[in-house]
Every structure is written in C-alpha cells, then in structure tokens.
Coordinates of C-alpha atoms in Angstrom, one line a residue:
M1 CA 126.5 67.2 89.8
Q2 CA 124.9 65.4 86.9
E3 CA 128.4 63.6 85.9
L4 CA 128.4 62.4 89.6
L5 CA 125.1 60.9 89.4
Q6 CA 126.0 59.2 86.4
E7 CA 128.7 57.6 87.6
F8 CA 126.7 56.5 90.5
K9 CA 124.1 54.9 88.2
R10 CA 126.9 53.0 86.6
S11 CA 128.4 51.9 90.1
Q12 CA 124.9 50.4 90.9
T13 CA 125.6 47.1 89.4
S14 CA 129.4 47.0 89.8
S15 CA 131.3 45.0 92.3
A16 CA 134.4 47.4 92.4
P17 CA 134.7 49.0 95.9
F18 CA 132.4 51.8 96.5
V19 CA 133.8 55.0 98.1
L20 CA 130.9 57.0 99.8
E21 CA 133.0 60.1 100.4
K22 CA 133.2 60.8 96.7
Y23 CA 129.4 62.1 96.8
D24 CA 130.1 64.5 99.6
S25 CA 128.8 67.4 97.1
L26 CA 125.2 65.6 97.0
F27 CA 125.1 65.3 100.9
Q28 CA 126.2 69.1 101.0
F29 CA 123.4 69.9 98.4
V30 CA 120.7 68.4 100.5
V31 CA 121.6 69.9 103.6
K32 CA 122.0 73.1 101.9
Q33 CA 118.6 72.9 100.4
L34 CA 116.7 71.8 103.5
T35 CA 118.5 74.5 105.4
Q36 CA 117.4 77.2 102.8
Q37 CA 113.8 75.8 102.6
K38 CA 113.6 75.5 106.6
Q39 CA 112.7 72.2 106.2
T40 CA 113.7 69.2 108.6
I41 CA 114.7 65.6 107.8
T42 CA 114.6 62.0 109.6
A43 CA 115.0 58.6 108.7
A44 CA 114.1 55.0 109.8
E45 CA 116.8 52.6 108.8
S46 CA 117.2 48.9 108.8
L47 CA 119.9 47.4 106.3
T48 CA 121.9 51.1 106.4
A49 CA 121.6 50.9 110.6
G50 CA 122.2 54.6 111.0
L51 CA 124.4 55.3 108.1
F52 CA 122.2 57.7 106.2
Q53 CA 121.7 59.7 109.6
T54 CA 125.6 59.4 110.1
T55 CA 126.4 60.5 106.6
L56 CA 123.8 63.3 107.1
A57 CA 125.1 64.6 110.3
S58 CA 129.0 64.6 108.9
V59 CA 127.9 67.8 106.9
P60 CA 128.3 71.1 108.7
G61 CA 125.1 72.6 109.6
A62 CA 123.0 69.4 109.5
S63 CA 121.9 70.2 113.2
K64 CA 119.7 72.6 111.5
V65 CA 117.8 69.9 109.5
L66 CA 118.3 66.8 111.6
E67 CA 116.8 66.3 115.0
G68 CA 116.8 62.4 115.2
G69 CA 115.7 59.2 113.6
F70 CA 115.4 55.4 114.0
I71 CA 117.3 52.5 113.7
T72 CA 114.4 49.5 112.9
Y73 CA 116.6 46.6 112.2
S74 CA 114.1 43.9 113.1
L75 CA 110.4 43.8 112.4
K76 CA 109.8 44.2 116.2
M77 CA 111.4 47.2 116.3
K78 CA 109.8 48.7 112.9
A79 CA 106.4 48.0 114.8
Q80 CA 107.6 49.1 118.3
L81 CA 109.4 52.4 117.2
L82 CA 107.6 53.3 114.3
D83 CA 104.0 52.1 115.1
I84 CA 103.5 50.1 111.9
P85 CA 101.0 46.9 112.8
A86 CA 103.3 44.1 112.9
T87 CA 100.8 41.9 111.4
K88 CA 100.8 44.1 108.2
L89 CA 104.7 44.3 108.5
Q90 CA 104.4 40.3 108.2
E91 CA 101.9 40.5 105.7
H92 CA 104.2 42.9 103.2
G93 CA 107.6 41.8 104.3
V94 CA 110.4 43.8 105.3
V95 CA 111.8 43.8 102.1
S96 CA 109.0 45.8 100.2
Q97 CA 107.7 49.0 98.9
W98 CA 105.1 49.2 101.3
T99 CA 107.5 48.7 104.6
A100 CA 109.7 51.3 103.1
M101 CA 106.9 54.0 102.5
Q102 CA 105.6 53.4 106.1
M103 CA 108.9 53.6 107.6
A104 CA 109.3 57.1 106.0
I105 CA 105.8 58.1 106.5
H106 CA 105.6 57.0 110.2
S107 CA 109.1 58.6 111.1
A108 CA 108.2 61.7 109.8
Q109 CA 105.1 62.0 111.7
I110 CA 106.5 60.9 115.2
V111 CA 109.7 63.2 114.8
N112 CA 107.5 66.0 113.1
S113 CA 109.6 66.3 110.2
N114 CA 109.1 67.5 106.8
F115 CA 111.0 65.0 105.1
G116 CA 111.0 61.2 106.2
V117 CA 113.4 58.5 104.5
G118 CA 112.7 54.6 104.8
L119 CA 115.8 52.3 103.9
T120 CA 114.9 48.6 104.2
G121 CA 116.3 45.6 102.1
A122 CA 118.8 42.7 102.1
A123 CA 122.0 43.9 102.2
G124 CA 123.7 40.4 102.1
P125 CA 125.5 38.0 102.0
E126 CA 122.4 36.2 102.3
S127 CA 118.9 36.6 100.6
L128 CA 116.3 38.0 102.9
E129 CA 112.7 36.9 102.6
G130 CA 113.5 35.4 98.8
H131 CA 114.8 38.8 97.9
A132 CA 118.4 38.5 96.7
A133 CA 121.4 40.4 98.4
G134 CA 121.4 43.7 97.2
T135 CA 117.7 44.1 96.7
V136 CA 116.7 47.6 98.7
W137 CA 113.7 49.5 98.7
I138 CA 114.0 53.1 99.9
A139 CA 111.0 55.7 100.2
V140 CA 111.0 59.5 100.6
N141 CA 108.0 61.2 102.4
S142 CA 107.9 64.9 101.5
P143 CA 105.3 67.6 102.3
T144 CA 103.6 66.8 99.0
T145 CA 103.7 63.1 98.4
T146 CA 105.4 59.6 99.1
V147 CA 107.8 58.0 96.4
A148 CA 109.4 54.7 96.6
Q149 CA 112.1 52.9 94.5
Q150 CA 113.8 49.5 94.2
F151 CA 117.2 49.1 93.6
K152 CA 119.3 46.1 92.9
F153 CA 122.8 47.0 93.8
A154 CA 126.0 44.6 93.4
G155 CA 129.1 44.5 95.9
N156 CA 129.6 43.3 99.2
R157 CA 127.7 44.3 102.2
A158 CA 129.4 47.5 102.9
D159 CA 129.0 48.7 99.2
V160 CA 125.1 47.9 99.4
R161 CA 124.8 50.1 102.3
K162 CA 126.7 52.8 101.2
K163 CA 125.0 52.6 97.4
S164 CA 121.6 52.6 99.5
V165 CA 122.7 56.0 101.4
V166 CA 123.8 57.6 98.2
A167 CA 120.3 56.6 96.3
A168 CA 118.4 58.0 99.3
F169 CA 120.4 61.2 99.2
N170 CA 119.6 61.5 95.3
M171 CA 115.9 60.7 95.8
V172 CA 115.7 63.3 98.8
A173 CA 117.4 65.9 96.2
N174 CA 115.0 65.2 93.7
S175 CA 112.0 65.9 96.3
L176 CA 113.2 69.2 97.3

C-alpha cells in the first residue's frame, strides 16, 4: 500500500491521465476497516459531486458502512442540506478549510455516522473565488477529531475530481 500511496503523491502534480481504479486496494481497505470496527461513514461532496460515495459503494460490503450522504454543489445547498449558516459560508468562501470541516462535521451529525468527509474546491478549468483550478480542501471528521488538508492537483477537471477522491480515502484510512 505504501508504494501505491507514494505513486499517488507523485501523480498529484502530474497532468498525465489519472486512473481511479488503480487504487481499489485503498478503497477496499477503508471499507474493511470500517466494517471490522463497526463504524459508519458519510460525505458531503461539492467538486466531486458524488464520486467519493460512488467509489465507496462500488466496494462489496459498503452497505454495512454507508447509509447515505450529500451532494452540495452550491453554497445554497451547503446551507440548506447541511445546516451550515449561509453568512459564514460567504464569509469563509466555498474553497476553504472552514467549509470543508463544516461539511464533514455536519454530514456526520445529520446522518449519525462515525466518520464524515467534506470535499470542496475548484475542479476547473476556471478558478473559483480566486483559487486556481486544482485547489481542493478535504476534511475528515472522526469520533476523536476533525482534520483538514489542502491539495493542489494538476490535470483536467476529471482528474482533479478523481485525485480528490483518492486523497479523501487516504485521509480516512489514516484516521482509522
């Protein structure tokens, strides 16, 4: 797994086509660990628009750990579905550590999951709120803490979204 994660680290700044399925062992590891620990997970996705949850659900046994989640593409939906104050979202911006953390925390609270993941950023090709395409914030809320990390991914829109999903799974794996 270490070799795979090292390869992923190198791929973050590469504009070569990105193959999501190459990381199936990481996705399987996360589902297996969550299942063994009797933990559940949810996500609030913006730039990935459901790709994290789709990838999670593609792993056999995912129904034991995933009950549901959110696609909150717009600021309005982040406020409405996740009950995050719109004024605070406007103050911090969509592409921010604060927003990713609130997405992770609120999704876990609403679904009553042990883990919540928040993914937000600029998939491109245009910038968003002054943030270059490929700028992504991912947060993971676990039973003990909430962590967030910023990424700067190279590649086209699809590759930025795929790399975001792999990064989120890696962050969840590190939180287990």
